[in-house]
Short mmCIF file of C-alpha atoms in Angstrom, two decimals:
data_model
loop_
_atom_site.label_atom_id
_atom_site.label_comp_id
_atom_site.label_asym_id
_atom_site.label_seq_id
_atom_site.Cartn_x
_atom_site.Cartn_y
_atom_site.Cartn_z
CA UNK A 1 -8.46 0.77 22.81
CA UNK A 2 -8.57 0.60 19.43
CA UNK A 3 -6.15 -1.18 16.64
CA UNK A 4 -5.12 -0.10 13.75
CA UNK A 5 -6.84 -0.86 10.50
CA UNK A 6 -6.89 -4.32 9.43
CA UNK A 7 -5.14 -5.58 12.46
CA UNK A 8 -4.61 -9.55 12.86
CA UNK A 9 -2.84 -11.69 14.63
CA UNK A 10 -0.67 -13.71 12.40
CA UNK A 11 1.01 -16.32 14.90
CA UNK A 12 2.14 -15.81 18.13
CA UNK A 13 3.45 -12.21 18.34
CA UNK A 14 3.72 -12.09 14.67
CA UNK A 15 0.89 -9.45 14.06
CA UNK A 16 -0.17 -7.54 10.53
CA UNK A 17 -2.24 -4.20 10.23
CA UNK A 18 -2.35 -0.41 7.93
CA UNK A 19 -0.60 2.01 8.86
CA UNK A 20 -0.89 2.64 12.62
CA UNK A 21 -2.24 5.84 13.89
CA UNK A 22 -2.05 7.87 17.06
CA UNK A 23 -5.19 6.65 18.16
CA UNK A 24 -3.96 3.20 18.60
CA UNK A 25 -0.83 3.56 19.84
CA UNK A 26 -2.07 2.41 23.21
CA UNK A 27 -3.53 -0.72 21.67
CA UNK A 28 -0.08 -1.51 20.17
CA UNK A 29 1.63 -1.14 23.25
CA UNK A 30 -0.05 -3.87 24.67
CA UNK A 31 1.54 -6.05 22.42
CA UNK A 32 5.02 -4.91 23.65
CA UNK A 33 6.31 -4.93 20.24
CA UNK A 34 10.19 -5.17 19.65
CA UNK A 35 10.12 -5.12 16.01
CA UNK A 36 8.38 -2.81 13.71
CA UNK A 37 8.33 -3.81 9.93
CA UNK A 38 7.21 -1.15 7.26
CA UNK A 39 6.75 -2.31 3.99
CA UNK A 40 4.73 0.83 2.12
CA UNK A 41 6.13 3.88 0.79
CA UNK A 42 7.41 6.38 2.93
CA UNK A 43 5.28 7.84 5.68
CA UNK A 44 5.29 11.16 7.02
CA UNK A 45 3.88 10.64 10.18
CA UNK A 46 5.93 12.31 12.67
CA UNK A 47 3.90 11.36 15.38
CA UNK A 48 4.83 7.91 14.60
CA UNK A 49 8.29 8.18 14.45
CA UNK A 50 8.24 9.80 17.66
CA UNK A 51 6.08 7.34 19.44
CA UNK A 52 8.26 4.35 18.42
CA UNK A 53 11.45 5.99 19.43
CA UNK A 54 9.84 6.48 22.86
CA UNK A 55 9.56 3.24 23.10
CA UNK A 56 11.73 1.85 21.96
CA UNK A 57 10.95 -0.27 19.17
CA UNK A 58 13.50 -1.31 16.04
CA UNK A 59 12.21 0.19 13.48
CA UNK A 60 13.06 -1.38 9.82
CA UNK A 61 11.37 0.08 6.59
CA UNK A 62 11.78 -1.96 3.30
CA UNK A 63 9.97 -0.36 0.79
CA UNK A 64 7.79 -2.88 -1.50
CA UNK A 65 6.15 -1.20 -4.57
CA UNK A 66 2.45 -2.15 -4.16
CA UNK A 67 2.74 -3.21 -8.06
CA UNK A 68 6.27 -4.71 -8.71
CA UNK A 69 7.19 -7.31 -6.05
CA UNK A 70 10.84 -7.69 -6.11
CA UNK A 71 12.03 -10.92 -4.77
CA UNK A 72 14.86 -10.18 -3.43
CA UNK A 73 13.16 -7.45 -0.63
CA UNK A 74 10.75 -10.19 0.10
CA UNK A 75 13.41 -12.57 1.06
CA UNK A 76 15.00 -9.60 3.23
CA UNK A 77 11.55 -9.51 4.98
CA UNK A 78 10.80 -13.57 5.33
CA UNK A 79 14.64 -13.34 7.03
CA UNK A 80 13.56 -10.51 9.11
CA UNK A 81 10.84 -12.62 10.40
CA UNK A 82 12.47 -16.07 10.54
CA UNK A 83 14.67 -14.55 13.43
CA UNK A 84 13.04 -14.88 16.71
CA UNK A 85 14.89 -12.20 18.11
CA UNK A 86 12.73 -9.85 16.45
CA UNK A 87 9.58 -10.42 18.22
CA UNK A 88 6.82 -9.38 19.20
CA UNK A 89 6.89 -8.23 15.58
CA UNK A 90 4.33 -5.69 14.35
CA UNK A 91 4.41 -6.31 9.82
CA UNK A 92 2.57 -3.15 8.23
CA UNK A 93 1.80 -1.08 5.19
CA UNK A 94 -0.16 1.83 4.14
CA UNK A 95 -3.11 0.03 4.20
CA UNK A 96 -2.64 -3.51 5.76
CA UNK A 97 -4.26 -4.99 2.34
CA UNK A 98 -1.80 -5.88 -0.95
CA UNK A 99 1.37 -6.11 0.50
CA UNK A 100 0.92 -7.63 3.77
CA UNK A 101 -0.81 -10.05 2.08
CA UNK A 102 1.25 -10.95 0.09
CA UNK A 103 4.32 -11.29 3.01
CA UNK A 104 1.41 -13.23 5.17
CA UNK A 105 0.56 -15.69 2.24
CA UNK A 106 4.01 -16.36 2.10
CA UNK A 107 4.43 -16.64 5.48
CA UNK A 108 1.96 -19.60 5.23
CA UNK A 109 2.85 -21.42 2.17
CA UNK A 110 6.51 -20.98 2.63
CA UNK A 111 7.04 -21.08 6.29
CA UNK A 112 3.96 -22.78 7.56
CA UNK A 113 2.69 -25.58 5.01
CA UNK A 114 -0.24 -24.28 4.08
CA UNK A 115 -2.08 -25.32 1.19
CA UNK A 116 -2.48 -22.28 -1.47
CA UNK A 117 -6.26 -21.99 -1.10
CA UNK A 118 -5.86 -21.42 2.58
CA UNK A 119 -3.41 -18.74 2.16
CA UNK A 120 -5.97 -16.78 -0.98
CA UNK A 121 -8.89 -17.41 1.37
CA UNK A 122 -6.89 -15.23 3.83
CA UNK A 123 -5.86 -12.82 1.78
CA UNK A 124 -9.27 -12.22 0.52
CA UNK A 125 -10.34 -11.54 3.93
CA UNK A 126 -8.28 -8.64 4.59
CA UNK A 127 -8.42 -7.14 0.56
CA UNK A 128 -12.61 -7.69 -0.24
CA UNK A 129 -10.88 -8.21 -3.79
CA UNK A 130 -8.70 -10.71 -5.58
CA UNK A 131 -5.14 -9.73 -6.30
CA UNK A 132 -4.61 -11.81 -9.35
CA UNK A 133 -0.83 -10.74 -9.66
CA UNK A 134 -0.29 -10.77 -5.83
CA UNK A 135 -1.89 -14.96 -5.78
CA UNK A 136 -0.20 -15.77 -8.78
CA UNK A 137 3.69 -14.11 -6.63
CA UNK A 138 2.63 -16.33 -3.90
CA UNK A 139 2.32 -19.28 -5.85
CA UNK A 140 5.35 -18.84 -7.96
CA UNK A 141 7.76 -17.46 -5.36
CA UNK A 142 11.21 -19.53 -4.48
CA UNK A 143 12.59 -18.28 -1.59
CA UNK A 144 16.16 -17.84 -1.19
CA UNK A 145 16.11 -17.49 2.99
CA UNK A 146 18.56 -17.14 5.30
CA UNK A 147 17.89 -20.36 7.73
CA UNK A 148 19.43 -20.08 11.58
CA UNK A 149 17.17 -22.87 12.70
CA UNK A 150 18.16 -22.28 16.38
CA UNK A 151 16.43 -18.57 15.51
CA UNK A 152 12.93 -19.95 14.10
CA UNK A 153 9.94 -18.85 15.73
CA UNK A 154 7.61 -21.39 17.01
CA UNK A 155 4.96 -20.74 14.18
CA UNK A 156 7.33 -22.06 11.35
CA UNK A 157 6.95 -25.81 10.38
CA UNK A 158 10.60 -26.68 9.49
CA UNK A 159 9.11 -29.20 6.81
CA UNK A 160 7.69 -26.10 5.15
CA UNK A 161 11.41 -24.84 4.22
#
């Protein structure tokens, strides 16, 4: 089986990856993911469209220029995956690089405690490059989350928010 590009696990059923393609659907369904999370442009991939309504995965696109952040669609997306009845949650974009980097740096600086140079060393990882703009969001970025505490996944360190 084979995963998509730049596929990690993030925290317990909290996984991040490119854009998945047919050949690793099968991989993905071993995940049994509830949630699917796009956050690149819009894709054209029927194939994929079709395989996630077949099984039957919630599918939520919020699309997150690769140059402008805008805090307020981040938010949307840290909500999306503060609510544990989203998971297993799949968190993807075109390439699996810039923008799910960014959403996974926040994820742990925001929601997990991490120090900042844990979170770059990460991101580095997955982009070969430094994103100068996309470190300098994460270390600026106040969250303005919507907190059902009875909702948090495991992974989130309530001291964190």
């Amino acid at each position: 089986m084979l995963p998509p590009l730049n596929f990690g696990v993030v925290a317990t059923d909290l996984y991040r990856s490119g854009h998945p393609q047919p050949p690793s659907f099968p991989f993905l369904e071993t995940l049994n993911l509830k949630t699917i999370l796009y956050i690149g442009d819009h894709t054209k991939s029927h194939e994929y469209y079709h395989w996630i309504s077949n099984k039957n995965i919630q599918f939520v696109h919020i699309e997150l220029s690769n140059q402008l952040l805008q805090e307020d669609k981040v938010n949307s997306i840290l909500d999306i995956l503060l609510n544990k009845d989203n998971y297993p949650i799949l968190i993807h974009s075109n390439k699996g690089k810039h923008r799910v980097g960014v959403i996974v740096g926040l994820v742990r600086t925001v929601l997990q405690g991490w120090c900042l140079a844990g979170a770059y060393d990460e991101y580095s990882k997955f982009t070969k490059e430094k994103g100068e703009y996309d470190l300098e969001f994460i270390e600026l970025f106040q969250p303005a989350l919507h907190i059902d505490r009875e909702k948090l996944p495991d992974f989130v360190t309530i001291e964190a928010i």
